[in-house]
Amino acid sequence: MARRVLAPLALAQFICSFAGSNMNVMIHDISEDLDTTVQGVQTAITVFLLVMAALMIPGGILADRYGRKRCLVIGLAVYGVGALLSAAAPGLGILILGNSILEGIGTALLIPPVYILTTLLFTEVTGRARAFGTIMAMAGVGAAAGPLVGGLITSAISWRAAFVFQALVIVVIILLSRHLDDPLPPDPGHEFDTVGAVLSATGLVLLVMGILAIDDNGWLAGGLLLLGALLQVLFFRWVRSRERRGARPLLSTALFHNRTANLGLITQHTQWLMLMGVSFVVAAYLQVVRGYSAIETGLIFTASTAGLLISSLAAARLARRRSQRALIIAGFALTVCGIAVLLALSAQGSPSTWLSTPGLFLIGVGCGVMLTPSVNVVQSSFPESMQGEISGLSRSVSNLGSSVGTAVAGTILVADPAVGPYAAALVVMGVIGLGGLGAAALLPRTPPPGRHE
C-alpha cells in the first residue's frame, strides 16, 4: 500500500525536477528552430523556475483550502497542458507561455500537496523519513537525468517530443493518483492572504529579472533589484501587521525564528543554485562552444546522474551512520571539489570534454548525499501543525535557488568576462558552494539515529 501511495508523489517530484534541467541540452536546437538566442532559451528556463518559486507558498495555502489531492490533480492537468503547448510552440513567446508560465503554475500547485500528503500519510517517524528520502532522491535524479533523457529524445526525434514525453508522464501520474486519499477534508474557511501573495511573488520575480538584466542594462538591473528588495521588505512588514491584528498571513514569521531551520533553508537554496547553475554552464559550453549535439551533451551528464543515483541509494545507510550535519557538510565539500576539477580541466584546454565527467560525477555524489538531510533538518524543526507552511517555504526556497543559479550562470556567460565566461561562472558557483559549506558547519551537532557522539 505504501508503494502505491508513494509512487505518484515521487514521480510528480521527478517530472518537475526533470523539467527544470532537460531544456539545458536543447539550447542549440531550440534557439535554431525558434530563431532565438541562447539568452532567450535561458530566459525561458529561468522564468519557469522562478514561477515555481514565486507561487510555491501560495500553492501550499490553496492545498489546505481546496484539498491536497484536488490541487495535486489540477496542478498536473495545468502542467500537462503547458507541456503540450510547448511542444507545438511556433516561437519563443508561446514556449514561455507553455513551459515557463503554465508548467510553472502547475508545478506550484502540485508540489506542496506532494510534501503535505507525505507528512500526513506517513505518520511513523521512520516511514516518513524513508518516504521523504525517496521523494528527494527522485528530485535529484530528475534534475540529473533531465539532460540525458532530454538529449536522447531530442537527438532521436525532436526537442518538441521531449515535452510530449512530459505530458505522457503526467497522464501516468494522474492515473496512479487515483489510489491517493486525502486524510484531511478541505478547509474552505482557510484565509488566503492575497496581498501577501502578490507582494512576495512580485518581489521574487523582480529580483531574478534584475539579475537577468545585468548584462544588458545596468541601470535597469539596479532598479529591478532595488524594487524587488523593497517589495520583499514590504511583504514582511505586511505579514507582521496581519499577525498583530490576529489575521492569518501568507507566511508565519514563526518559521524564521528557528535557527536550525534557517540554516537548513540556506543549504537547500545553495544546493539547488549550484546544481542548476553548473548544469546550465556546462551544457551551454558543450553545445555552443564545443558544438556537441544534444545526445552527446546528455551522455556526458550521465556522470552526474550516476553519482546522484549511487549516493541516493546509499542515503538510508548513511543516515544511520552519520548525523545530518555531517552528511550536508560532506555533500558540499564533494560538490565544491567537483567544481574545482571542472575548473582545473578547463584551464588545461584539453580537447576532450569527456574529461568533464569526473567533476560532474563528484557534483552528483555531493548533491545526492546532502539533498535529503537538508530537507529533514528543516521539516523536523517544526510540529505537524506547521508542516504545510514549512513545506511550501522549503520548496519555494529550493526552486528560487534553481532560478537564481540559472540566472547568475547565464548572465556571466553572456557578459563574457576576460578570464573566460565558462571559468568565471564555475568560480562563482564554487564560491557560493563554500558559503553553503559555512552554513552547514553552523548546524547543531546531533548524533545519528541510534548512535551517540
CSV table of C-alpha atoms in Angstrom, one decimal:
chain,number,residue,atom,x,y,z
A,1,MET,CA,0.0,0.0,0.0
A,2,ALA,CA,2.8,2.4,0.9
A,3,ARG,CA,4.4,1.9,-2.6
A,4,ARG,CA,1.0,2.7,-4.3
A,5,VAL,CA,0.7,5.9,-2.3
A,6,LEU,CA,4.3,7.0,-2.7
A,7,ALA,CA,4.7,6.2,-6.4
A,8,PRO,CA,2.6,9.1,-7.8
A,9,LEU,CA,4.1,11.6,-5.2
A,10,ALA,CA,7.7,10.6,-6.0
A,11,LEU,CA,7.0,10.6,-9.8
A,12,ALA,CA,5.4,14.0,-9.6
A,13,GLN,CA,8.5,15.4,-7.9
A,14,PHE,CA,10.7,13.7,-10.5
A,15,ILE,CA,8.9,15.2,-13.6
A,16,CYS,CA,9.1,18.7,-12.1
A,17,SER,CA,12.8,18.4,-11.4
A,18,PHE,CA,13.3,16.8,-14.8
A,19,ALA,CA,11.6,19.8,-16.5
A,20,GLY,CA,13.9,22.2,-14.7
A,21,SER,CA,17.0,20.7,-16.3
A,22,ASN,CA,16.1,18.8,-19.5
A,23,MET,CA,16.0,22.0,-21.6
A,24,ASN,CA,19.7,22.6,-20.9
A,25,VAL,CA,20.6,20.1,-23.6
A,26,MET,CA,18.1,21.6,-26.1
A,27,ILE,CA,19.6,25.1,-26.0
A,28,HIS,CA,21.1,24.9,-29.5
A,29,ASP,CA,18.2,23.1,-31.1
A,30,ILE,CA,15.5,25.3,-29.7
A,31,SER,CA,17.4,28.6,-30.5
A,32,GLU,CA,17.8,27.5,-34.1
A,33,ASP,CA,14.3,26.1,-34.6
A,34,LEU,CA,12.5,29.1,-33.0
A,35,ASP,CA,15.0,31.7,-34.4
A,36,THR,CA,16.0,33.0,-31.0
A,37,THR,CA,19.3,33.2,-28.9
A,38,VAL,CA,20.9,31.2,-26.1
A,39,GLN,CA,19.8,34.1,-23.8
A,40,GLY,CA,16.2,33.7,-25.0
A,41,VAL,CA,16.2,30.0,-24.0
A,42,GLN,CA,17.9,30.9,-20.7
A,43,THR,CA,15.1,33.3,-20.0
A,44,ALA,CA,12.5,30.6,-20.6
A,45,ILE,CA,14.3,28.2,-18.3
A,46,THR,CA,14.8,30.8,-15.6
A,47,VAL,CA,11.2,32.1,-15.7
A,48,PHE,CA,9.9,28.5,-15.3
A,49,LEU,CA,12.0,28.0,-12.2
A,50,LEU,CA,11.1,31.5,-10.9
A,51,VAL,CA,7.3,31.0,-11.4
A,52,MET,CA,7.6,27.8,-9.3
A,53,ALA,CA,9.5,29.6,-6.6
A,54,ALA,CA,7.2,32.6,-6.5
A,55,LEU,CA,3.9,30.6,-6.3
A,56,MET,CA,5.0,27.7,-4.2
A,57,ILE,CA,4.0,29.3,-0.9
A,58,PRO,CA,0.5,30.4,-2.1
A,59,GLY,CA,0.2,26.9,-3.6
A,60,GLY,CA,0.6,25.4,-0.2
A,61,ILE,CA,-2.2,27.6,1.2
A,62,LEU,CA,-4.5,26.7,-1.7
A,63,ALA,CA,-3.9,23.0,-1.0
A,64,ASP,CA,-5.1,23.4,2.6
A,65,ARG,CA,-8.1,25.4,1.4
A,66,TYR,CA,-9.3,23.3,-1.5
A,67,GLY,CA,-7.8,19.9,-0.7
A,68,ARG,CA,-4.4,18.4,-1.2
A,69,LYS,CA,-5.4,15.7,-3.8
A,70,ARG,CA,-7.6,18.1,-5.7
A,71,CYS,CA,-4.8,20.7,-6.1
A,72,LEU,CA,-2.4,17.9,-7.0
A,73,VAL,CA,-4.6,16.7,-9.9
A,74,ILE,CA,-5.4,20.3,-11.0
A,75,GLY,CA,-1.7,21.1,-11.0
A,76,LEU,CA,-0.9,18.0,-13.0
A,77,ALA,CA,-3.5,18.9,-15.6
A,78,VAL,CA,-2.3,22.5,-15.9
A,79,TYR,CA,1.3,21.2,-16.2
A,80,GLY,CA,0.2,18.7,-19.0
A,81,VAL,CA,-1.5,21.5,-21.0
A,82,GLY,CA,1.6,23.6,-20.7
A,83,ALA,CA,3.8,20.7,-21.9
A,84,LEU,CA,1.7,20.1,-25.0
A,85,LEU,CA,1.6,23.9,-25.8
A,86,SER,CA,5.4,24.0,-25.5
A,87,ALA,CA,5.6,21.0,-27.9
A,88,ALA,CA,3.6,22.9,-30.5
A,89,ALA,CA,5.3,26.4,-29.9
A,90,PRO,CA,5.9,28.3,-33.1
A,91,GLY,CA,8.1,30.9,-31.3
A,92,LEU,CA,9.8,31.8,-28.1
A,93,GLY,CA,6.7,33.6,-26.7
A,94,ILE,CA,4.5,30.6,-26.9
A,95,LEU,CA,7.3,28.4,-25.4
A,96,ILE,CA,7.5,30.8,-22.5
A,97,LEU,CA,3.7,30.7,-22.1
A,98,GLY,CA,3.6,26.9,-22.1
A,99,ASN,CA,6.8,25.9,-20.4
A,100,SER,CA,7.6,28.9,-18.2
A,101,ILE,CA,4.1,30.0,-17.2
A,102,LEU,CA,1.7,27.1,-17.4
A,103,GLU,CA,4.2,24.4,-16.3
A,104,GLY,CA,5.5,26.7,-13.6
A,105,ILE,CA,1.9,27.3,-12.3
A,106,GLY,CA,1.1,23.6,-12.5
A,107,THR,CA,4.3,22.7,-10.5
A,108,ALA,CA,3.5,25.3,-7.8
A,109,LEU,CA,0.0,23.8,-7.4
A,110,LEU,CA,1.2,20.1,-7.3
A,111,ILE,CA,4.4,20.2,-5.3
A,112,PRO,CA,3.1,21.4,-1.9
A,113,PRO,CA,0.5,18.6,-1.9
A,114,VAL,CA,3.2,16.1,-2.5
A,115,TYR,CA,5.0,17.1,0.7
A,116,ILE,CA,1.9,17.7,2.8
A,117,LEU,CA,0.4,14.4,1.8
A,118,THR,CA,3.7,12.6,2.5
A,119,THR,CA,3.7,14.1,6.0
A,120,LEU,CA,0.0,13.2,6.6
A,121,LEU,CA,0.0,9.7,5.1
A,122,PHE,CA,3.3,8.5,6.6
A,123,THR,CA,2.8,9.1,10.3
A,124,GLU,CA,5.5,6.8,11.7
A,125,VAL,CA,8.9,8.6,12.0
A,126,THR,CA,11.0,6.0,10.2
A,127,GLY,CA,8.4,5.5,7.4
A,128,ARG,CA,8.1,9.3,6.9
A,129,ALA,CA,11.9,9.7,6.7
A,130,ARG,CA,12.1,6.9,4.2
A,131,ALA,CA,9.3,8.4,2.1
A,132,PHE,CA,10.9,11.9,2.1
A,133,GLY,CA,14.2,10.2,1.2
A,134,THR,CA,12.6,8.6,-1.8
A,135,ILE,CA,11.0,11.8,-2.9
A,136,MET,CA,14.1,13.9,-2.6
A,137,ALA,CA,16.1,11.2,-4.4
A,138,MET,CA,13.6,11.4,-7.3
A,139,ALA,CA,14.0,15.2,-7.2
A,140,GLY,CA,17.8,14.9,-7.6
A,141,VAL,CA,17.6,12.1,-10.1
A,142,GLY,CA,15.1,14.1,-12.2
A,143,ALA,CA,17.4,17.1,-12.2
A,144,ALA,CA,20.4,15.0,-13.1
A,145,ALA,CA,18.6,12.7,-15.6
A,146,GLY,CA,16.9,15.6,-17.4
A,147,PRO,CA,19.9,16.3,-19.7
A,148,LEU,CA,20.4,12.6,-20.6
A,149,VAL,CA,16.7,11.8,-21.3
A,150,GLY,CA,16.2,15.2,-23.0
A,151,GLY,CA,19.3,14.6,-25.1
A,152,LEU,CA,18.2,11.2,-26.2
A,153,ILE,CA,14.7,12.3,-27.2
A,154,THR,CA,15.9,15.5,-28.9
A,155,SER,CA,18.6,13.6,-31.0
A,156,ALA,CA,16.3,10.7,-31.8
A,157,ILE,CA,13.2,12.7,-32.6
A,158,SER,CA,13.0,16.4,-31.8
A,159,TRP,CA,13.1,18.7,-28.8
A,160,ARG,CA,9.4,19.0,-29.1
A,161,ALA,CA,9.0,15.3,-28.4
A,162,ALA,CA,10.7,15.9,-25.0
A,163,PHE,CA,7.6,18.0,-24.0
A,164,VAL,CA,5.3,15.3,-25.3
A,165,PHE,CA,7.2,12.8,-23.1
A,166,GLN,CA,6.5,15.1,-20.1
A,167,ALA,CA,2.8,15.2,-20.9
A,168,LEU,CA,2.7,11.3,-21.1
A,169,VAL,CA,4.3,11.0,-17.7
A,170,ILE,CA,1.7,13.5,-16.3
A,171,VAL,CA,-1.1,11.2,-17.6
A,172,VAL,CA,0.6,8.2,-15.8
A,173,ILE,CA,0.8,10.2,-12.6
A,174,ILE,CA,-2.9,11.2,-12.7
A,175,LEU,CA,-3.8,7.6,-13.2
A,176,LEU,CA,-1.6,6.5,-10.3
A,177,SER,CA,-3.0,9.2,-8.0
A,178,ARG,CA,-6.4,7.5,-8.0
A,179,HIS,CA,-5.1,5.4,-5.2
A,180,LEU,CA,-4.4,8.5,-3.1
A,181,ASP,CA,-6.7,9.5,-0.3
A,182,ASP,CA,-6.6,12.9,1.3
A,183,PRO,CA,-6.6,12.2,5.1
A,184,LEU,CA,-7.9,15.7,5.9
A,185,PRO,CA,-11.0,17.4,4.4
A,186,PRO,CA,-10.6,20.8,2.6
A,187,ASP,CA,-10.9,23.9,4.7
A,188,PRO,CA,-12.8,26.4,2.6
A,189,GLY,CA,-12.6,28.9,5.5
A,190,HIS,CA,-8.8,28.9,5.4
A,191,GLU,CA,-8.0,32.5,4.9
A,192,PHE,CA,-5.8,33.4,1.9
A,193,ASP,CA,-3.5,36.4,2.1
A,194,THR,CA,-3.9,37.8,-1.4
A,195,VAL,CA,-1.9,41.0,-0.7
A,196,GLY,CA,0.9,39.0,0.8
A,197,ALA,CA,1.0,36.6,-2.1
A,198,VAL,CA,1.2,39.4,-4.7
A,199,LEU,CA,4.0,41.2,-2.8
A,200,SER,CA,6.0,38.1,-2.3
A,201,ALA,CA,5.7,36.8,-5.8
A,202,THR,CA,6.3,40.1,-7.5
A,203,GLY,CA,9.3,40.8,-5.3
A,204,LEU,CA,10.9,37.5,-6.2
A,205,VAL,CA,10.2,38.0,-9.9
A,206,LEU,CA,11.8,41.4,-9.9
A,207,LEU,CA,14.9,40.2,-8.1
A,208,VAL,CA,15.6,37.4,-10.5
A,209,MET,CA,14.7,39.6,-13.6
A,210,GLY,CA,17.2,42.1,-12.2
A,211,ILE,CA,19.9,39.5,-12.3
A,212,LEU,CA,19.0,38.6,-15.9
A,213,ALA,CA,19.1,42.3,-16.9
A,214,ILE,CA,22.7,42.9,-15.6
A,215,ASP,CA,24.4,42.2,-18.9
A,216,ASP,CA,22.0,44.3,-21.0
A,217,ASN,CA,21.3,47.4,-18.9
A,218,GLY,CA,23.0,48.1,-15.5
A,219,TRP,CA,20.6,50.9,-14.6
A,220,LEU,CA,17.5,48.7,-15.3
A,221,ALA,CA,19.0,45.8,-13.4
A,222,GLY,CA,19.8,48.0,-10.4
A,223,GLY,CA,16.2,49.4,-10.5
A,224,LEU,CA,14.7,45.9,-10.7
A,225,LEU,CA,16.8,44.6,-7.9
A,226,LEU,CA,16.1,47.6,-5.7
A,227,LEU,CA,12.3,47.4,-6.3
A,228,GLY,CA,12.3,43.7,-5.7
A,229,ALA,CA,14.1,44.1,-2.4
A,230,LEU,CA,11.7,46.8,-1.4
A,231,LEU,CA,8.7,44.6,-2.1
A,232,GLN,CA,10.2,41.8,0.0
A,233,VAL,CA,10.6,44.3,2.9
A,234,LEU,CA,7.0,45.4,2.4
A,235,PHE,CA,5.9,41.8,2.4
A,236,PHE,CA,7.5,41.0,5.8
A,237,ARG,CA,6.1,44.3,7.2
A,238,TRP,CA,2.6,43.3,5.9
A,239,VAL,CA,3.0,39.8,7.5
A,240,ARG,CA,3.9,41.3,10.9
A,241,SER,CA,0.9,43.7,10.7
A,242,ARG,CA,-1.5,40.8,9.9
A,243,GLU,CA,-0.2,38.8,12.8
A,244,ARG,CA,-0.6,41.8,15.2
A,245,ARG,CA,-4.2,42.1,14.1
A,246,GLY,CA,-4.8,38.4,14.7
A,247,ALA,CA,-5.3,37.7,10.9
A,248,ARG,CA,-3.6,34.7,9.2
A,249,PRO,CA,-0.7,35.9,7.0
A,250,LEU,CA,0.6,34.1,3.9
A,251,LEU,CA,3.7,33.0,5.8
A,252,SER,CA,4.1,33.0,9.6
A,253,THR,CA,7.1,34.8,11.0
A,254,ALA,CA,7.5,31.9,13.5
A,255,LEU,CA,9.0,29.9,10.6
A,256,PHE,CA,12.1,32.2,10.7
A,257,HIS,CA,12.6,32.0,14.5
A,258,ASN,CA,14.2,28.6,14.3
A,259,ARG,CA,18.0,28.9,13.8
A,260,THR,CA,18.4,25.3,12.7
A,261,ALA,CA,15.7,25.6,10.1
A,262,ASN,CA,17.1,28.8,8.8
A,263,LEU,CA,20.5,27.3,8.3
A,264,GLY,CA,18.8,24.3,6.6
A,265,LEU,CA,16.9,26.5,4.2
A,266,ILE,CA,20.2,28.3,3.3
A,267,THR,CA,21.8,24.9,2.5
A,268,GLN,CA,18.8,23.9,0.4
A,269,HIS,CA,18.9,27.1,-1.6
A,270,THR,CA,22.6,26.8,-2.2
A,271,GLN,CA,22.4,23.2,-3.2
A,272,TRP,CA,19.9,23.8,-6.0
A,273,LEU,CA,21.6,27.0,-7.0
A,274,MET,CA,24.9,25.1,-7.6
A,275,LEU,CA,23.3,22.1,-9.2
A,276,MET,CA,21.2,24.1,-11.8
A,277,GLY,CA,23.9,26.8,-12.3
A,278,VAL,CA,26.7,24.3,-13.0
A,279,SER,CA,24.3,22.2,-15.2
A,280,PHE,CA,23.5,25.3,-17.3
A,281,VAL,CA,27.1,26.4,-17.6
A,282,VAL,CA,28.4,23.0,-18.7
A,283,ALA,CA,25.5,22.3,-21.1
A,284,ALA,CA,25.9,25.7,-22.7
A,285,TYR,CA,29.6,25.3,-23.1
A,286,LEU,CA,29.4,21.9,-24.6
A,287,GLN,CA,26.8,22.9,-27.2
A,288,VAL,CA,27.7,26.5,-28.0
A,289,VAL,CA,31.5,26.4,-27.7
A,290,ARG,CA,32.3,22.8,-28.4
A,291,GLY,CA,29.5,22.1,-30.9
A,292,TYR,CA,28.2,19.0,-29.1
A,293,SER,CA,24.8,17.6,-30.0
A,294,ALA,CA,22.0,17.1,-27.5
A,295,ILE,CA,22.7,13.4,-27.2
A,296,GLU,CA,26.5,13.9,-26.7
A,297,THR,CA,25.8,16.5,-24.1
A,298,GLY,CA,23.3,14.3,-22.3
A,299,LEU,CA,25.7,11.4,-22.3
A,300,ILE,CA,28.4,13.5,-20.6
A,301,PHE,CA,25.8,14.4,-18.0
A,302,THR,CA,25.3,10.7,-17.2
A,303,ALA,CA,28.3,11.1,-14.9
A,304,SER,CA,26.3,13.4,-12.5
A,305,THR,CA,23.3,11.2,-12.9
A,306,ALA,CA,25.3,8.1,-11.9
A,307,GLY,CA,26.9,9.9,-8.9
A,308,LEU,CA,23.5,11.1,-7.7
A,309,LEU,CA,21.9,7.6,-8.0
A,310,ILE,CA,24.7,6.0,-6.1
A,311,SER,CA,24.6,8.4,-3.2
A,312,SER,CA,20.8,8.4,-3.2
A,313,LEU,CA,20.7,4.6,-2.9
A,314,ALA,CA,23.1,4.8,-0.1
A,315,ALA,CA,21.2,7.6,1.7
A,316,ALA,CA,19.4,5.5,4.2
A,317,ARG,CA,22.5,3.6,5.2
A,318,LEU,CA,24.5,6.8,5.5
A,319,ALA,CA,21.7,8.4,7.6
A,320,ARG,CA,22.0,5.6,10.1
A,321,ARG,CA,25.7,6.0,10.5
A,322,ARG,CA,26.3,9.8,10.2
A,323,SER,CA,24.5,12.9,11.5
A,324,GLN,CA,22.5,15.1,9.1
A,325,ARG,CA,25.0,17.9,9.7
A,326,ALA,CA,27.9,15.6,8.8
A,327,LEU,CA,26.2,14.5,5.6
A,328,ILE,CA,25.4,18.1,4.5
A,329,ILE,CA,29.0,19.2,5.1
A,330,ALA,CA,30.3,16.2,3.2
A,331,GLY,CA,27.9,16.9,0.3
A,332,PHE,CA,29.1,20.5,0.0
A,333,ALA,CA,32.7,19.5,0.2
A,334,LEU,CA,32.3,16.9,-2.6
A,335,THR,CA,30.3,19.3,-4.8
A,336,VAL,CA,32.9,22.1,-4.4
A,337,CYS,CA,35.7,19.6,-5.2
A,338,GLY,CA,33.8,18.6,-8.4
A,339,ILE,CA,33.6,22.2,-9.5
A,340,ALA,CA,37.3,22.6,-8.8
A,341,VAL,CA,38.0,19.5,-11.0
A,342,LEU,CA,35.9,21.1,-13.8
A,343,LEU,CA,37.9,24.3,-13.5
A,344,ALA,CA,41.3,22.5,-13.4
A,345,LEU,CA,40.5,20.6,-16.6
A,346,SER,CA,39.1,23.7,-18.4
A,347,ALA,CA,42.4,25.6,-17.6
A,348,GLN,CA,44.4,22.9,-19.3
A,349,GLY,CA,42.5,23.5,-22.5
A,350,SER,CA,42.1,19.8,-23.2
A,351,PRO,CA,40.3,19.0,-26.5
A,352,SER,CA,38.4,16.2,-24.8
A,353,THR,CA,35.3,17.5,-23.0
A,354,TRP,CA,34.7,13.9,-21.7
A,355,LEU,CA,37.3,14.8,-19.1
A,356,SER,CA,34.4,16.8,-17.5
A,357,THR,CA,32.9,13.5,-16.3
A,358,PRO,CA,35.0,13.2,-13.1
A,359,GLY,CA,33.9,16.7,-11.9
A,360,LEU,CA,30.3,16.0,-12.8
A,361,PHE,CA,30.4,12.7,-11.0
A,362,LEU,CA,31.6,14.3,-7.8
A,363,ILE,CA,28.9,17.0,-8.1
A,364,GLY,CA,26.3,14.3,-8.5
A,365,VAL,CA,27.6,12.4,-5.5
A,366,GLY,CA,27.8,15.5,-3.4
A,367,CYS,CA,24.3,16.7,-4.2
A,368,GLY,CA,22.8,13.2,-3.6
A,369,VAL,CA,24.5,13.0,-0.2
A,370,MET,CA,23.1,16.3,1.1
A,371,LEU,CA,19.6,16.8,-0.5
A,372,THR,CA,17.6,14.5,1.8
A,373,PRO,CA,19.3,15.5,5.1
A,374,SER,CA,18.8,19.2,4.3
A,375,VAL,CA,15.0,18.6,3.9
A,376,ASN,CA,14.9,16.5,7.1
A,377,VAL,CA,16.6,19.2,9.1
A,378,VAL,CA,14.0,21.8,8.1
A,379,GLN,CA,10.9,19.6,8.3
A,380,SER,CA,11.8,18.1,11.6
A,381,SER,CA,12.3,21.5,13.2
A,382,PHE,CA,8.5,22.1,13.3
A,383,PRO,CA,5.4,20.3,14.6
A,384,GLU,CA,2.9,18.7,12.4
A,385,SER,CA,0.6,21.7,12.6
A,386,MET,CA,3.2,23.8,10.7
A,387,GLN,CA,4.2,21.1,8.1
A,388,GLY,CA,2.0,22.7,5.3
A,389,GLU,CA,3.6,26.1,5.7
A,390,ILE,CA,7.2,24.9,6.1
A,391,SER,CA,6.8,22.5,3.1
A,392,GLY,CA,5.7,25.4,0.9
A,393,LEU,CA,8.6,27.6,2.1
A,394,SER,CA,11.1,24.8,1.8
A,395,ARG,CA,10.1,24.1,-1.8
A,396,SER,CA,10.0,27.8,-2.6
A,397,VAL,CA,13.5,28.4,-1.3
A,398,SER,CA,14.8,25.4,-3.3
A,399,ASN,CA,13.2,26.5,-6.5
A,400,LEU,CA,14.3,30.0,-6.0
A,401,GLY,CA,17.9,28.6,-5.7
A,402,SER,CA,17.4,26.9,-9.1
A,403,SER,CA,16.2,30.0,-10.8
A,404,VAL,CA,18.9,32.2,-9.3
A,405,GLY,CA,21.5,29.7,-10.3
A,406,THR,CA,20.4,29.6,-13.9
A,407,ALA,CA,20.1,33.4,-14.0
A,408,VAL,CA,23.5,34.0,-12.5
A,409,ALA,CA,25.2,31.4,-14.7
A,410,GLY,CA,23.6,32.7,-17.9
A,411,THR,CA,24.3,36.3,-17.0
A,412,ILE,CA,28.0,35.5,-16.6
A,413,LEU,CA,28.1,33.6,-19.9
A,414,VAL,CA,26.5,36.4,-21.8
A,415,ALA,CA,28.8,39.0,-20.2
A,416,ASP,CA,31.8,37.1,-21.5
A,417,PRO,CA,34.4,38.2,-18.8
A,418,ALA,CA,38.1,38.5,-19.7
A,419,VAL,CA,39.1,35.3,-17.8
A,420,GLY,CA,36.5,33.4,-19.9
A,421,PRO,CA,32.8,33.0,-19.2
A,422,TYR,CA,33.0,29.3,-18.5
A,423,ALA,CA,35.7,29.6,-15.9
A,424,ALA,CA,34.2,32.7,-14.3
A,425,ALA,CA,30.8,31.1,-13.9
A,426,LEU,CA,32.3,28.0,-12.3
A,427,VAL,CA,34.4,30.1,-9.9
A,428,VAL,CA,31.2,31.9,-8.8
A,429,MET,CA,29.4,28.6,-8.3
A,430,GLY,CA,32.3,27.3,-6.3
A,431,VAL,CA,32.4,30.4,-4.1
A,432,ILE,CA,28.7,30.1,-3.5
A,433,GLY,CA,29.2,26.5,-2.6
A,434,LEU,CA,31.8,27.5,0.1
A,435,GLY,CA,29.1,29.8,1.5
A,436,GLY,CA,26.8,26.8,1.8
A,437,LEU,CA,29.5,24.8,3.4
A,438,GLY,CA,29.9,27.5,6.0
A,439,ALA,CA,26.2,27.5,6.7
A,440,ALA,CA,26.2,23.7,7.1
A,441,ALA,CA,29.1,23.9,9.6
A,442,LEU,CA,27.0,26.1,11.8
A,443,LEU,CA,24.2,23.5,12.1
A,444,PRO,CA,24.0,22.0,15.6
A,445,ARG,CA,25.8,18.8,16.3
A,446,THR,CA,23.4,15.9,16.7
A,447,PRO,CA,24.2,12.2,16.8
A,448,PRO,CA,22.9,9.9,14.0
A,449,PRO,CA,19.9,7.7,14.9
A,450,GLY,CA,20.9,5.0,17.3
A,451,ARG,CA,24.3,6.4,18.0
A,452,HIS,CA,25.7,9.0,20.4
A,453,GLU,CA,28.6,11.2,19.5
